[in-house]
mmCIF file of C-alpha atoms and ligand atoms in Angstrom:
data_model
loop_
_atom_site.group_PDB
_atom_site.id
_atom_site.type_symbol
_atom_site.label_atom_id
_atom_site.label_comp_id
_atom_site.label_asym_id
_atom_site.label_seq_id
_atom_site.Cartn_x
_atom_site.Cartn_y
_atom_site.Cartn_z
ATOM 1 C CA UNK A 1 117.319 88.684 74.851
ATOM 2 C CA UNK A 2 115.353 85.625 73.583
ATOM 3 C CA UNK A 3 111.805 85.590 74.188
ATOM 4 C CA UNK A 4 112.560 82.316 76.017
ATOM 5 C CA UNK A 5 114.742 83.768 78.017
ATOM 6 C CA UNK A 6 112.667 86.917 79.387
ATOM 7 C CA UNK A 7 109.634 84.121 80.436
ATOM 8 C CA UNK A 8 112.230 82.349 82.114
ATOM 9 C CA UNK A 9 113.874 85.320 83.637
ATOM 10 C CA UNK A 10 111.339 86.877 84.759
ATOM 11 C CA UNK A 11 110.216 86.924 88.456
ATOM 12 C CA UNK A 12 109.553 89.393 90.836
ATOM 13 C CA UNK A 13 111.911 91.282 92.448
ATOM 14 C CA UNK A 14 111.606 92.795 95.494
ATOM 15 C CA UNK A 15 114.857 94.837 96.838
ATOM 16 C CA UNK A 16 116.589 97.486 93.666
ATOM 17 C CA UNK A 17 119.855 98.994 93.861
ATOM 18 C CA UNK A 18 120.220 102.681 94.080
ATOM 19 C CA UNK A 19 121.052 103.003 90.368
ATOM 20 C CA UNK A 20 118.290 104.747 88.301
ATOM 21 C CA UNK A 21 116.247 103.725 85.677
ATOM 22 C CA UNK A 22 117.243 105.125 82.387
ATOM 23 C CA UNK A 23 114.423 107.033 81.081
ATOM 24 C CA UNK A 24 114.057 105.623 77.856
ATOM 25 C CA UNK A 25 114.335 102.471 79.534
ATOM 26 C CA UNK A 26 110.951 103.876 81.339
ATOM 27 C CA UNK A 27 109.505 104.767 77.763
ATOM 28 C CA UNK A 28 110.032 101.534 76.358
ATOM 29 C CA UNK A 29 108.466 100.009 79.120
ATOM 30 C CA UNK A 30 105.382 102.274 78.811
ATOM 31 C CA UNK A 31 104.823 102.426 75.403
ATOM 32 C CA UNK A 32 105.435 98.321 75.082
ATOM 33 C CA UNK A 33 102.524 98.086 77.807
ATOM 34 C CA UNK A 34 100.338 99.693 75.047
ATOM 35 C CA UNK A 35 100.778 97.363 72.530
ATOM 36 C CA UNK A 36 98.812 94.894 74.753
ATOM 37 C CA UNK A 37 95.457 93.308 73.181
ATOM 38 C CA UNK A 38 92.614 95.077 74.427
ATOM 39 C CA UNK A 39 89.123 94.623 73.773
ATOM 40 C CA UNK A 40 87.480 96.750 71.204
ATOM 41 C CA UNK A 41 90.546 98.528 71.262
ATOM 42 C CA UNK A 42 89.066 100.536 74.132
ATOM 43 C CA UNK A 43 92.377 101.077 75.576
ATOM 44 C CA UNK A 44 90.731 101.759 78.944
ATOM 45 C CA UNK A 45 93.404 102.277 80.643
ATOM 46 C CA UNK A 46 96.219 104.721 82.024
ATOM 47 C CA UNK A 47 99.409 104.585 84.124
ATOM 48 C CA UNK A 48 100.137 106.902 87.162
ATOM 49 C CA UNK A 49 104.263 107.048 86.927
ATOM 50 C CA UNK A 50 106.167 108.197 89.842
ATOM 51 C CA UNK A 51 109.806 108.392 89.285
ATOM 52 C CA UNK A 52 111.495 110.764 91.762
ATOM 53 C CA UNK A 53 112.252 109.982 95.434
ATOM 54 C CA UNK A 54 109.944 111.985 96.396
ATOM 55 C CA UNK A 55 107.124 110.684 94.633
ATOM 56 C CA UNK A 56 107.919 107.348 95.404
ATOM 57 C CA UNK A 57 108.259 108.298 98.699
ATOM 58 C CA UNK A 58 104.615 109.824 98.814
ATOM 59 C CA UNK A 59 103.509 106.350 97.899
ATOM 60 C CA UNK A 60 105.091 104.130 100.526
ATOM 61 C CA UNK A 61 104.441 106.665 103.280
ATOM 62 C CA UNK A 62 101.200 105.731 103.317
ATOM 63 C CA UNK A 63 101.743 102.270 104.549
ATOM 64 C CA UNK A 64 104.144 103.114 107.599
ATOM 65 C CA UNK A 65 103.070 101.429 110.767
ATOM 66 C CA UNK A 66 101.056 98.609 108.746
ATOM 67 C CA UNK A 67 102.351 95.652 110.636
ATOM 68 C CA UNK A 68 100.957 93.551 107.605
ATOM 69 C CA UNK A 69 103.680 95.332 105.321
ATOM 70 C CA UNK A 70 106.816 95.698 107.264
ATOM 71 C CA UNK A 71 106.670 92.282 108.315
ATOM 72 C CA UNK A 72 109.404 90.380 106.908
ATOM 73 C CA UNK A 73 111.093 93.215 105.361
ATOM 74 C CA UNK A 74 109.082 93.382 102.694
ATOM 75 C CA UNK A 75 108.448 97.195 102.687
ATOM 76 C CA UNK A 76 112.151 97.859 103.276
ATOM 77 C CA UNK A 77 113.083 96.036 100.225
ATOM 78 C CA UNK A 78 110.300 97.508 98.002
ATOM 79 C CA UNK A 79 111.209 101.149 99.342
ATOM 80 C CA UNK A 80 114.397 100.832 97.351
ATOM 81 C CA UNK A 81 112.549 100.592 93.762
ATOM 82 C CA UNK A 82 113.241 104.080 91.581
ATOM 83 C CA UNK A 83 110.325 103.949 89.914
ATOM 84 C CA UNK A 84 106.573 103.051 90.571
ATOM 85 C CA UNK A 85 103.859 102.440 88.146
ATOM 86 C CA UNK A 86 99.966 102.566 89.354
ATOM 87 C CA UNK A 87 98.305 100.845 86.341
ATOM 88 C CA UNK A 88 94.684 101.950 86.299
ATOM 89 C CA UNK A 89 91.642 100.396 84.610
ATOM 90 C CA UNK A 90 88.093 102.246 83.736
ATOM 91 C CA UNK A 91 84.983 100.158 83.125
ATOM 92 C CA UNK A 92 83.247 103.391 81.797
ATOM 93 C CA UNK A 93 85.650 103.279 78.978
ATOM 94 C CA UNK A 94 84.451 100.133 77.810
ATOM 95 C CA UNK A 95 80.811 100.720 78.140
ATOM 96 C CA UNK A 96 81.188 103.265 76.193
ATOM 97 C CA UNK A 97 83.157 101.821 73.614
ATOM 98 C CA UNK A 98 81.182 98.979 73.763
ATOM 99 C CA UNK A 99 77.963 101.464 72.871
ATOM 100 C CA UNK A 100 79.241 102.654 69.653
ATOM 101 C CA UNK A 101 78.090 102.175 66.134
ATOM 102 C CA UNK A 102 80.594 99.220 65.318
ATOM 103 C CA UNK A 103 79.828 97.690 68.898
ATOM 104 C CA UNK A 104 75.925 98.603 69.492
ATOM 105 C CA UNK A 105 75.744 97.152 73.120
ATOM 106 C CA UNK A 106 73.464 100.666 73.336
ATOM 107 C CA UNK A 107 72.110 99.610 76.622
ATOM 108 C CA UNK A 108 75.347 99.462 78.273
ATOM 109 C CA UNK A 109 74.177 96.576 80.231
ATOM 110 C CA UNK A 110 76.920 95.381 82.864
ATOM 111 C CA UNK A 111 75.632 91.906 81.951
ATOM 112 C CA UNK A 112 76.992 91.316 78.740
ATOM 113 C CA UNK A 113 80.220 91.289 79.991
ATOM 114 C CA UNK A 114 81.633 87.612 80.058
ATOM 115 C CA UNK A 115 84.649 88.811 82.056
ATOM 116 C CA UNK A 116 85.598 92.278 83.363
ATOM 117 C CA UNK A 117 87.545 93.118 80.043
ATOM 118 C CA UNK A 118 89.134 96.458 81.337
ATOM 119 C CA UNK A 119 90.934 94.691 84.183
ATOM 120 C CA UNK A 120 91.959 91.659 81.882
ATOM 121 C CA UNK A 121 93.538 94.522 79.573
ATOM 122 C CA UNK A 122 95.379 96.331 82.232
ATOM 123 C CA UNK A 123 96.500 93.368 83.231
ATOM 124 C CA UNK A 124 97.850 92.216 79.925
ATOM 125 C CA UNK A 125 99.357 95.700 79.859
ATOM 126 C CA UNK A 126 101.590 94.493 82.970
ATOM 127 C CA UNK A 127 102.391 91.536 82.180
ATOM 128 C CA UNK A 128 104.188 93.525 78.821
ATOM 129 C CA UNK A 129 105.325 95.554 81.134
ATOM 130 C CA UNK A 130 107.081 93.184 83.527
ATOM 131 C CA UNK A 131 108.696 91.134 79.879
ATOM 132 C CA UNK A 132 109.946 94.351 78.956
ATOM 133 C CA UNK A 133 111.435 95.343 82.304
ATOM 134 C CA UNK A 134 113.568 91.835 81.981
ATOM 135 C CA UNK A 135 114.491 92.395 78.349
ATOM 136 C CA UNK A 136 115.828 95.740 79.685
ATOM 137 C CA UNK A 137 117.937 93.870 82.227
ATOM 138 C CA UNK A 138 115.399 95.500 85.028
ATOM 139 C CA UNK A 139 113.705 93.920 87.880
ATOM 140 C CA UNK A 140 110.002 94.563 88.936
ATOM 141 C CA UNK A 141 107.293 93.902 91.173
ATOM 142 C CA UNK A 142 103.821 93.358 90.612
ATOM 143 C CA UNK A 143 101.419 93.668 93.869
ATOM 144 C CA UNK A 144 98.434 94.710 94.802
ATOM 145 C CA UNK A 145 97.182 97.690 96.537
ATOM 146 C CA UNK A 146 95.510 96.416 99.891
ATOM 147 C CA UNK A 147 91.699 97.995 100.139
ATOM 148 C CA UNK A 148 92.347 99.118 103.649
ATOM 149 C CA UNK A 149 94.357 101.834 102.408
ATOM 150 C CA UNK A 150 92.943 102.028 98.459
ATOM 151 C CA UNK A 151 91.433 105.779 99.548
ATOM 152 C CA UNK A 152 94.286 107.220 100.927
ATOM 153 C CA UNK A 153 96.072 106.342 97.587
ATOM 154 C CA UNK A 154 93.628 107.725 95.819
ATOM 155 C CA UNK A 155 93.297 110.779 97.387
ATOM 156 C CA UNK A 156 97.194 111.467 97.988
ATOM 157 C CA UNK A 157 97.530 110.698 93.858
ATOM 158 C CA UNK A 158 94.221 112.615 92.566
ATOM 159 C CA UNK A 159 93.075 109.172 90.593
ATOM 160 C CA UNK A 160 89.357 109.882 89.643
ATOM 161 C CA UNK A 161 87.012 107.960 90.603
ATOM 162 C CA UNK A 162 86.521 106.478 87.176
ATOM 163 C CA UNK A 163 89.381 104.897 87.323
ATOM 164 C CA UNK A 164 90.748 101.941 89.330
ATOM 165 C CA UNK A 165 93.839 101.167 90.191
ATOM 166 C CA UNK A 166 94.806 97.790 89.412
ATOM 167 C CA UNK A 167 98.209 97.143 91.803
ATOM 168 C CA UNK A 168 101.575 98.535 91.299
ATOM 169 C CA UNK A 169 104.602 97.706 89.215
ATOM 170 C CA UNK A 170 107.995 98.686 91.041
ATOM 171 C CA UNK A 171 111.165 98.596 88.606
ATOM 172 C CA UNK A 172 114.472 99.201 89.508
ATOM 173 C CA UNK A 173 118.144 97.489 89.317
ATOM 174 C CA UNK A 174 117.640 93.901 90.624
ATOM 175 C CA UNK A 175 119.416 93.333 94.316
ATOM 176 C CA UNK A 176 119.599 90.426 96.773
ATOM 177 C CA UNK A 177 118.303 90.506 99.787
ATOM 178 C CA UNK A 178 114.834 91.198 99.164
ATOM 179 C CA UNK A 179 112.052 89.698 100.834
ATOM 180 C CA UNK A 180 111.354 85.862 98.957
ATOM 181 C CA UNK A 181 108.000 85.020 97.091
ATOM 182 C CA UNK A 182 106.052 81.939 97.382
ATOM 183 C CA UNK A 183 108.275 80.019 94.738
ATOM 184 C CA UNK A 184 110.752 79.655 97.425
ATOM 185 C CA UNK A 185 108.166 77.589 99.773
ATOM 186 C CA UNK A 186 106.378 76.400 96.791
ATOM 187 C CA UNK A 187 106.777 73.918 93.783
ATOM 188 C CA UNK A 188 105.480 74.451 90.224
ATOM 189 C CA UNK A 189 102.954 72.753 89.516
ATOM 190 C CA UNK A 190 103.340 69.630 86.993
ATOM 191 C CA UNK A 191 101.782 70.754 83.396
ATOM 192 C CA UNK A 192 99.875 67.388 83.993
ATOM 193 C CA UNK A 193 97.819 68.979 86.840
ATOM 194 C CA UNK A 194 97.007 72.452 84.894
ATOM 195 C CA UNK A 195 96.057 71.054 81.411
ATOM 196 C CA UNK A 196 93.131 69.218 80.598
ATOM 197 C CA UNK A 197 93.252 67.680 76.708
ATOM 198 C CA UNK A 198 90.034 67.139 75.097
ATOM 199 C CA UNK A 199 87.996 67.171 78.466
ATOM 200 C CA UNK A 200 88.791 68.076 81.876
HETATM 201 C C1 FMN B 1 97.833 89.382 90.991
HETATM 202 C C2 FMN B 1 98.827 89.233 91.571
HETATM 203 C C3 FMN B 1 98.955 90.105 92.685
HETATM 204 C C4 FMN B 1 100.548 89.749 93.595
HETATM 205 N N1 FMN B 1 100.621 90.626 94.666
HETATM 206 C C5 FMN B 1 101.925 90.726 95.370
HETATM 207 C C6 FMN B 1 101.693 91.228 96.625
HETATM 208 O O1 FMN B 1 101.005 91.994 97.123
HETATM 209 N N2 FMN B 1 103.233 91.299 97.206
HETATM 210 C C7 FMN B 1 104.675 90.382 96.474
HETATM 211 O O2 FMN B 1 105.260 90.591 97.203
HETATM 212 N N3 FMN B 1 103.821 89.647 95.151
HETATM 213 C C8 FMN B 1 103.011 89.646 94.979
HETATM 214 N N4 FMN B 1 102.653 89.068 93.201
HETATM 215 C C9 FMN B 1 103.604 88.279 92.821
HETATM 216 C C10 FMN B 1 103.501 86.936 93.064
HETATM 217 O O3 FMN B 1 103.581 86.467 94.497
HETATM 218 C C11 FMN B 1 104.500 85.920 92.143
HETATM 219 O O4 FMN B 1 104.318 86.784 90.708
HETATM 220 C C12 FMN B 1 104.417 84.178 92.174
HETATM 221 O O5 FMN B 1 104.398 83.884 93.459
HETATM 222 C C13 FMN B 1 104.969 83.964 91.209
HETATM 223 O O6 FMN B 1 106.661 84.635 91.468
HETATM 224 P P1 FMN B 1 107.578 85.019 90.030
HETATM 225 O O7 FMN B 1 106.659 86.127 89.800
HETATM 226 O O8 FMN B 1 108.806 85.711 90.863
HETATM 227 O O9 FMN B 1 107.340 83.628 88.976
HETATM 228 C C14 FMN B 1 101.509 89.004 92.988
HETATM 229 C C15 FMN B 1 100.790 89.047 91.688
HETATM 230 C C16 FMN B 1 99.881 88.427 91.232
HETATM 231 C C17 FMN B 1 99.868 88.083 89.429
#
């Protein structure tokens, strides 16, 4: 697929058919993710893959009875995804990488960091996953883990304290009838509102 078509066609998919994701498609999504740029080549990311009905159910069962998530059929549509990936980032991996001799921030002072690169880099990996999904003719949705459920998610899947799940990527073959996203209710901002040339 042409790159511009990948960019244009990518939109969040919130309901999936029962067709499985081929293992080689999933492998391509994951192996493209780790081509993302990342500060100091720290690679402080990890990906928890849930690709069986039993494992995805373990995730969604955490949210049963959560009225906010059950509203407007969002949860019902999202539960149809055959694959969930929880991308996780490690702040500790960046602090120790930048304390190495070629970087030299040996005091590991967090004030040096202009941005939380650990989350930024993992988010860049997510974007590559979303684009690869489109190129594979699949659909995906990135969504957050509500803080009120994060401890349950960590406990259910044994996510170590040193790793932060930055959200979830659902993947599958797109179906109709999923919850509608915000672009159905809002316009894309004009370029003149978001691009500032020369000065703000
Ligand atoms: C940081 C972030 C958090 C998001 N959280 C959710 C979410 O919790 N549930 C959801 O359905 N979509 C979520 N989305 C998807 C956005 O709603 C979606 O990207 C946005 O409305 C633009 O639509 P599009 O991606 O289909 O072009 C999130 C996206 C981002 C980048």
